[in-house]
């Protein structure tokens, strides 16, 4: 036998030398759920280890994450039902606690990178990402609302706008609105290939944002499609996106790879709530070893071509790295 691949796995030193994929905490974005009020830290039942935070409790939590090496966060608001309406006006209202929180976090920690969510669902009495009329999700009528939301977030100090709504033309619309208002340096991470997935359940529990009627299949993509992901990616690129995102991640590694091979833009992947919840549940049952399975799942996303990973495991990953439980 001339060729023996096992020689390159013979010792830890050799394995480290030939390791192809390295995942650093700097590649991770940590999703955080915000609620209005004080002294609130309520665990999301379907996403153990994740909480709805009031700002006062979140500030020290962010400090802890920074000390572990996590410096990028994506924020989502859990809005009280009384502030929701059909046109999501609270999303750009000055009194919105989410906007105030962005401002406060950036004032407290100017070096963190904060990403927002742009979509109507957390603020919509219909629970859809776009405007609903006669059971239909309207595209063009939704764009001005998304534009106002994005500008309000930019005014609050956000670094990256995250349109997760899947309306056609929204990246160009938001880019133009931001530029007109002088926010040329605020980036856009577009949820380019966002699928109509069953794996968003725990997230919708966290925000009470599930659709009141119907599903999201007229705007989110069919899990059966991959050419369509290229089409969406191409459009977002032309429209001025700074990053392209694939969502979910582990069930869509082929799509991540496809976009990576066909784009010069950084590729992000959202390791969504249901994917994290599945793994956590198996680990809590003793069926999988969290400290081994979790880093392996994140590594697979990086290996497939994601430059940036949004994951609920970000803090734990950074902590394990600090404790020497993961080697780069
Ligand atoms: C809302 C939004 C969703 C997620 C991120 N932004 C839910 C949805 O589209 O219904 C899901 C994230 C997750 O499951 O972790 N537009």
Short mmCIF file of C-alpha atoms and ligand atoms in Angstrom, two decimals:
data_model
loop_
_atom_site.label_atom_id
_atom_site.label_comp_id
_atom_site.label_asym_id
_atom_site.label_seq_id
_atom_site.Cartn_x
_atom_site.Cartn_y
_atom_site.Cartn_z
CA UNK A 1 0.00 0.00 0.00
CA UNK A 2 1.60 3.24 -1.15
CA UNK A 3 -1.01 5.63 0.01
CA UNK A 4 -2.14 5.68 3.62
CA UNK A 5 -4.36 8.68 4.56
CA UNK A 6 -4.10 7.63 8.21
CA UNK A 7 -0.47 8.89 8.33
CA UNK A 8 -1.85 12.44 8.35
CA UNK A 9 -3.96 11.62 11.39
CA UNK A 10 -1.21 9.87 13.34
CA UNK A 11 -0.78 12.38 16.19
CA UNK A 12 -2.54 15.36 17.66
CA UNK A 13 0.24 17.63 16.39
CA UNK A 14 -0.09 16.33 12.84
CA UNK A 15 -3.88 16.55 12.95
CA UNK A 16 -3.63 20.17 14.07
CA UNK A 17 -1.13 20.90 11.31
CA UNK A 18 -3.44 19.69 8.55
CA UNK A 19 -6.69 20.99 9.99
CA UNK A 20 -8.59 22.74 7.19
CA UNK A 21 -11.37 24.60 8.98
CA UNK A 22 -11.04 26.90 11.95
CA UNK A 23 -13.99 28.53 13.67
CA UNK A 24 -13.17 31.59 15.76
CA UNK A 25 -15.56 33.42 18.13
CA UNK A 26 -15.07 36.42 15.82
CA UNK A 27 -17.04 34.51 13.16
CA UNK A 28 -20.06 34.17 15.45
CA UNK A 29 -23.09 36.42 15.95
CA UNK A 30 -25.10 35.79 19.10
CA UNK A 31 -28.92 36.25 18.87
CA UNK A 32 -30.54 37.93 21.88
CA UNK A 33 -34.23 38.46 22.67
CA UNK A 34 -35.25 41.75 24.27
CA UNK A 35 -38.35 42.68 26.27
CA UNK A 36 -39.49 45.98 27.67
CA UNK A 37 -39.27 46.40 31.44
CA UNK A 38 -36.75 45.84 34.21
CA UNK A 39 -35.17 42.90 36.00
CA UNK A 40 -36.53 40.43 33.47
CA UNK A 41 -34.69 37.25 32.49
CA UNK A 42 -37.17 34.60 31.41
CA UNK A 43 -35.99 31.40 29.80
CA UNK A 44 -37.50 30.47 26.43
CA UNK A 45 -38.95 27.04 27.21
CA UNK A 46 -38.40 25.62 23.74
CA UNK A 47 -34.86 27.02 23.57
CA UNK A 48 -33.17 26.18 26.90
CA UNK A 49 -30.28 28.44 27.83
CA UNK A 50 -31.80 31.40 25.97
CA UNK A 51 -33.75 34.19 27.58
CA UNK A 52 -35.95 37.19 27.06
CA UNK A 53 -33.90 39.96 28.60
CA UNK A 54 -34.80 43.41 29.82
CA UNK A 55 -32.10 45.92 28.93
CA UNK A 56 -30.77 46.35 32.50
CA UNK A 57 -30.13 42.59 32.72
CA UNK A 58 -28.79 42.37 29.19
CA UNK A 59 -26.05 44.99 29.64
CA UNK A 60 -23.97 42.82 32.04
CA UNK A 61 -24.71 39.73 29.94
CA UNK A 62 -23.21 41.44 26.89
CA UNK A 63 -20.16 42.35 28.97
CA UNK A 64 -19.75 38.67 29.86
CA UNK A 65 -19.95 37.72 26.18
CA UNK A 66 -17.40 40.37 25.21
CA UNK A 67 -15.00 38.99 27.82
CA UNK A 68 -15.40 35.56 26.23
CA UNK A 69 -14.64 36.94 22.76
CA UNK A 70 -18.17 37.35 21.35
CA UNK A 71 -18.45 40.86 19.97
CA UNK A 72 -21.34 40.66 17.51
CA UNK A 73 -24.98 40.36 18.42
CA UNK A 74 -28.29 40.23 16.58
CA UNK A 75 -31.19 41.67 18.57
CA UNK A 76 -34.86 40.68 18.35
CA UNK A 77 -37.73 42.43 20.17
CA UNK A 78 -40.54 40.59 21.95
CA UNK A 79 -43.32 43.18 21.66
CA UNK A 80 -46.43 43.32 23.87
CA UNK A 81 -49.65 42.55 21.97
CA UNK A 82 -51.05 46.04 22.72
CA UNK A 83 -48.27 47.65 20.64
CA UNK A 84 -48.89 45.48 17.60
CA UNK A 85 -51.03 46.62 14.69
CA UNK A 86 -51.55 45.78 11.04
CA UNK A 87 -48.96 48.31 9.83
CA UNK A 88 -46.26 47.69 12.47
CA UNK A 89 -45.99 51.41 13.32
CA UNK A 90 -44.37 50.67 16.69
CA UNK A 91 -41.28 49.42 14.80
CA UNK A 92 -40.20 52.99 14.02
CA UNK A 93 -41.85 54.81 16.92
CA UNK A 94 -39.44 56.88 19.05
CA UNK A 95 -40.73 55.22 22.20
CA UNK A 96 -39.85 51.71 20.93
CA UNK A 97 -37.79 49.99 23.67
CA UNK A 98 -35.83 48.06 21.03
CA UNK A 99 -34.52 51.26 19.44
CA UNK A 100 -33.67 52.68 22.85
CA UNK A 101 -31.83 49.47 23.71
CA UNK A 102 -29.73 49.64 20.54
CA UNK A 103 -28.71 53.18 21.47
CA UNK A 104 -27.84 52.27 25.04
CA UNK A 105 -25.84 49.16 24.10
CA UNK A 106 -23.81 51.07 21.50
CA UNK A 107 -23.17 53.87 24.03
CA UNK A 108 -22.04 51.36 26.64
CA UNK A 109 -19.96 49.15 24.32
CA UNK A 110 -19.02 51.17 21.22
CA UNK A 111 -16.86 48.37 19.81
CA UNK A 112 -19.57 45.72 19.54
CA UNK A 113 -21.21 45.05 16.21
CA UNK A 114 -24.98 45.16 16.51
CA UNK A 115 -27.27 43.68 13.90
CA UNK A 116 -31.01 44.26 13.72
CA UNK A 117 -33.99 42.39 12.36
CA UNK A 118 -36.06 44.11 9.68
CA UNK A 119 -39.44 42.45 9.13
CA UNK A 120 -42.95 43.27 10.29
CA UNK A 121 -43.68 40.09 12.25
CA UNK A 122 -42.62 41.09 15.80
CA UNK A 123 -44.78 44.23 15.48
CA UNK A 124 -47.61 42.93 13.31
CA UNK A 125 -51.02 41.97 14.67
CA UNK A 126 -51.15 39.49 11.77
CA UNK A 127 -47.80 37.89 12.65
CA UNK A 128 -46.57 38.15 9.07
CA UNK A 129 -43.37 39.71 7.76
CA UNK A 130 -45.31 41.85 5.30
CA UNK A 131 -48.54 43.82 5.16
CA UNK A 132 -51.64 41.60 4.99
CA UNK A 133 -54.72 42.48 2.97
CA UNK A 134 -57.56 40.03 2.26
CA UNK A 135 -55.30 37.17 3.31
CA UNK A 136 -52.55 38.20 0.88
CA UNK A 137 -49.08 39.41 1.84
CA UNK A 138 -48.49 42.61 -0.12
CA UNK A 139 -44.99 43.19 -1.43
CA UNK A 140 -44.61 46.78 -2.65
CA UNK A 141 -46.84 48.23 0.08
CA UNK A 142 -44.56 46.59 2.68
CA UNK A 143 -41.35 48.23 1.43
CA UNK A 144 -41.94 51.74 2.86
CA UNK A 145 -42.61 50.21 6.28
CA UNK A 146 -39.37 48.23 6.12
CA UNK A 147 -37.57 51.37 4.96
CA UNK A 148 -38.82 53.37 7.96
CA UNK A 149 -37.89 50.54 10.31
CA UNK A 150 -34.35 50.35 8.89
CA UNK A 151 -33.80 54.11 9.09
CA UNK A 152 -35.06 54.19 12.70
CA UNK A 153 -32.60 51.41 13.59
CA UNK A 154 -29.78 53.23 11.83
CA UNK A 155 -30.63 56.40 13.77
CA UNK A 156 -30.41 54.36 16.97
CA UNK A 157 -26.88 53.31 16.02
CA UNK A 158 -27.18 49.84 14.51
CA UNK A 159 -24.14 48.60 12.54
CA UNK A 160 -25.82 46.07 10.25
CA UNK A 161 -29.43 45.96 9.08
CA UNK A 162 -30.84 42.43 8.79
CA UNK A 163 -33.84 42.25 6.43
CA UNK A 164 -35.43 38.86 7.20
CA UNK A 165 -38.77 39.51 5.49
CA UNK A 166 -38.15 38.08 1.98
CA UNK A 167 -40.11 40.79 0.15
CA UNK A 168 -38.88 41.37 -3.41
CA UNK A 169 -36.76 44.48 -3.89
CA UNK A 170 -36.33 45.26 -0.21
CA UNK A 171 -32.54 45.39 -0.19
CA UNK A 172 -32.45 48.10 -2.88
CA UNK A 173 -35.29 49.97 -1.18
CA UNK A 174 -33.62 49.91 2.23
CA UNK A 175 -30.20 50.80 0.76
CA UNK A 176 -31.69 53.86 -0.93
CA UNK A 177 -33.54 54.99 2.20
CA UNK A 178 -30.40 54.57 4.33
CA UNK A 179 -28.26 56.50 1.86
CA UNK A 180 -30.79 59.31 1.53
CA UNK A 181 -30.81 59.70 5.31
CA UNK A 182 -27.01 59.77 5.43
CA UNK A 183 -26.41 56.24 6.73
CA UNK A 184 -24.01 55.21 3.98
CA UNK A 185 -21.85 53.21 6.35
CA UNK A 186 -24.60 51.05 7.79
CA UNK A 187 -24.34 47.59 6.23
CA UNK A 188 -27.03 45.19 5.05
CA UNK A 189 -26.88 41.47 5.77
CA UNK A 190 -29.66 40.16 3.63
CA UNK A 191 -31.53 36.99 4.52
CA UNK A 192 -31.13 35.99 0.87
CA UNK A 193 -32.05 32.31 0.89
CA UNK A 194 -34.52 32.12 3.72
CA UNK A 195 -36.63 29.00 3.57
CA UNK A 196 -40.22 28.42 4.74
CA UNK A 197 -38.85 26.11 7.41
CA UNK A 198 -40.40 24.19 10.29
CA UNK A 199 -37.30 24.96 12.34
CA UNK A 200 -38.27 28.50 13.43
CA UNK A 201 -40.72 27.26 16.11
CA UNK A 202 -38.78 28.16 19.28
CA UNK A 203 -37.99 31.63 17.89
CA UNK A 204 -41.67 32.31 17.31
CA UNK A 205 -42.33 31.14 20.90
CA UNK A 206 -39.69 33.57 22.13
CA UNK A 207 -41.29 36.53 20.36
CA UNK A 208 -44.95 35.37 20.27
CA UNK A 209 -44.68 36.14 16.58
CA UNK A 210 -46.26 33.15 14.84
CA UNK A 211 -48.59 34.02 11.92
CA UNK A 212 -52.21 34.39 13.06
CA UNK A 213 -53.42 32.84 9.81
CA UNK A 214 -51.81 31.00 6.94
CA UNK A 215 -48.10 30.31 6.51
CA UNK A 216 -45.09 32.13 5.04
CA UNK A 217 -44.83 30.12 1.83
CA UNK A 218 -45.66 32.99 -0.53
CA UNK A 219 -42.53 34.84 0.55
CA UNK A 220 -40.10 32.40 2.17
CA UNK A 221 -38.50 29.83 -0.14
CA UNK A 222 -39.55 26.26 -0.84
CA UNK A 223 -37.12 23.83 0.91
CA UNK A 224 -37.09 21.84 -2.33
CA UNK A 225 -35.29 24.60 -4.28
CA UNK A 226 -31.65 25.50 -4.76
CA UNK A 227 -31.43 27.33 -8.13
CA UNK A 228 -33.83 29.83 -6.67
CA UNK A 229 -31.30 30.53 -3.90
CA UNK A 230 -28.82 31.61 -6.56
CA UNK A 231 -31.42 33.89 -8.10
CA UNK A 232 -32.18 35.51 -4.73
CA UNK A 233 -28.45 35.86 -4.00
CA UNK A 234 -27.80 37.48 -7.36
CA UNK A 235 -30.63 39.99 -6.85
CA UNK A 236 -29.50 40.91 -3.34
CA UNK A 237 -25.98 41.44 -4.65
CA UNK A 238 -27.15 43.76 -7.42
CA UNK A 239 -29.37 45.56 -4.92
CA UNK A 240 -26.40 46.37 -2.69
CA UNK A 241 -26.28 43.72 0.04
CA UNK A 242 -22.98 43.53 1.94
CA UNK A 243 -23.48 39.92 3.08
CA UNK A 244 -25.70 37.08 1.87
CA UNK A 245 -27.34 34.81 4.39
CA UNK A 246 -28.66 31.26 4.18
CA UNK A 247 -31.24 30.20 6.75
CA UNK A 248 -31.56 27.58 8.28
CA UNK A 249 -27.98 26.30 8.29
CA UNK A 250 -27.36 22.62 9.08
CA UNK A 251 -30.20 21.32 6.90
CA UNK A 252 -29.08 23.65 4.11
CA UNK A 253 -25.31 23.15 3.95
CA UNK A 254 -25.58 22.54 0.20
CA UNK A 255 -27.08 26.01 -0.24
CA UNK A 256 -24.33 27.61 1.85
CA UNK A 257 -21.74 25.91 -0.36
CA UNK A 258 -23.57 26.93 -3.53
CA UNK A 259 -23.65 30.60 -2.53
CA UNK A 260 -20.02 30.54 -1.36
CA UNK A 261 -18.91 29.14 -4.71
CA UNK A 262 -20.93 31.68 -6.68
CA UNK A 263 -20.39 34.90 -4.77
CA UNK A 264 -17.61 37.24 -3.71
CA UNK A 265 -19.64 38.49 -0.77
CA UNK A 266 -19.19 37.13 2.75
CA UNK A 267 -21.68 34.32 3.34
CA UNK A 268 -23.56 34.10 6.62
CA UNK A 269 -25.61 31.17 7.87
CA UNK A 270 -28.34 31.28 10.52
CA UNK A 271 -28.21 28.18 12.71
CA UNK A 272 -31.83 28.63 13.68
CA UNK A 273 -33.71 28.06 16.90
CA UNK A 274 -35.13 24.64 15.95
CA UNK A 275 -31.74 23.33 14.91
CA UNK A 276 -30.23 24.41 18.24
CA UNK A 277 -33.24 23.14 20.23
CA UNK A 278 -32.99 19.66 18.66
CA UNK A 279 -29.37 19.34 19.61
CA UNK A 280 -29.94 20.70 23.12
CA UNK A 281 -32.84 18.28 23.70
CA UNK A 282 -30.79 15.26 22.64
CA UNK A 283 -27.95 16.38 24.91
CA UNK A 284 -30.30 16.95 27.86
CA UNK A 285 -31.54 13.40 27.38
CA UNK A 286 -27.98 12.12 27.51
CA UNK A 287 -28.24 10.90 23.91
CA UNK A 288 -25.51 13.20 22.62
CA UNK A 289 -22.51 14.83 24.30
CA UNK A 290 -23.06 18.61 24.12
CA UNK A 291 -19.39 19.52 24.34
CA UNK A 292 -18.63 17.37 21.32
CA UNK A 293 -21.80 17.58 19.22
CA UNK A 294 -22.28 21.35 19.47
CA UNK A 295 -18.81 22.37 18.17
CA UNK A 296 -19.10 19.71 15.45
CA UNK A 297 -22.40 21.18 14.25
CA UNK A 298 -20.92 24.70 14.12
CA UNK A 299 -17.78 23.46 12.36
CA UNK A 300 -19.89 21.77 9.66
CA UNK A 301 -21.53 25.13 8.90
CA UNK A 302 -18.13 26.84 8.63
CA UNK A 303 -16.71 24.01 6.51
CA UNK A 304 -19.57 24.24 4.05
CA UNK A 305 -18.55 27.84 3.29
CA UNK A 306 -20.13 30.15 5.87
CA UNK A 307 -17.87 33.02 6.90
CA UNK A 308 -20.26 34.16 9.60
CA UNK A 309 -22.58 32.03 11.75
CA UNK A 310 -25.55 33.29 13.73
CA UNK A 311 -26.07 30.76 16.49
CA UNK A 312 -27.64 30.43 19.94
CA UNK A 313 -24.52 28.43 20.88
CA UNK A 314 -22.14 31.37 20.33
CA UNK A 315 -21.57 32.09 24.02
CA UNK A 316 -21.10 28.44 24.98
CA UNK A 317 -18.68 27.92 22.10
CA UNK A 318 -16.55 30.89 23.17
CA UNK A 319 -16.66 29.73 26.79
CA UNK A 320 -15.54 26.21 25.89
CA UNK A 321 -12.72 27.66 23.85
CA UNK A 322 -11.59 29.78 26.79
CA UNK A 323 -11.73 26.73 29.07
CA UNK A 324 -9.49 24.83 26.66
CA UNK A 325 -12.23 22.36 25.72
CA UNK A 326 -11.99 23.25 22.04
CA UNK A 327 -8.75 23.58 20.11
CA UNK A 328 -8.47 25.77 17.04
C1 LIG B 1 -38.60 36.97 11.46
C2 LIG B 1 -37.52 36.02 11.74
C3 LIG B 1 -37.65 34.65 12.01
C4 LIG B 1 -36.39 34.19 12.39
C5 LIG B 1 -35.50 35.26 12.29
N1 LIG B 1 -36.21 36.39 11.89
C6 LIG B 1 -38.86 33.79 12.04
C7 LIG B 1 -39.70 33.65 10.87
O1 LIG B 1 -39.35 34.01 9.74
O2 LIG B 1 -40.83 33.18 11.07
C8 LIG B 1 -36.09 32.78 12.82
C9 LIG B 1 -34.85 32.58 13.64
C10 LIG B 1 -34.79 31.30 14.39
O3 LIG B 1 -35.62 30.40 14.26
O4 LIG B 1 -33.83 31.18 15.18
N2 LIG B 1 -38.71 37.53 10.24
#
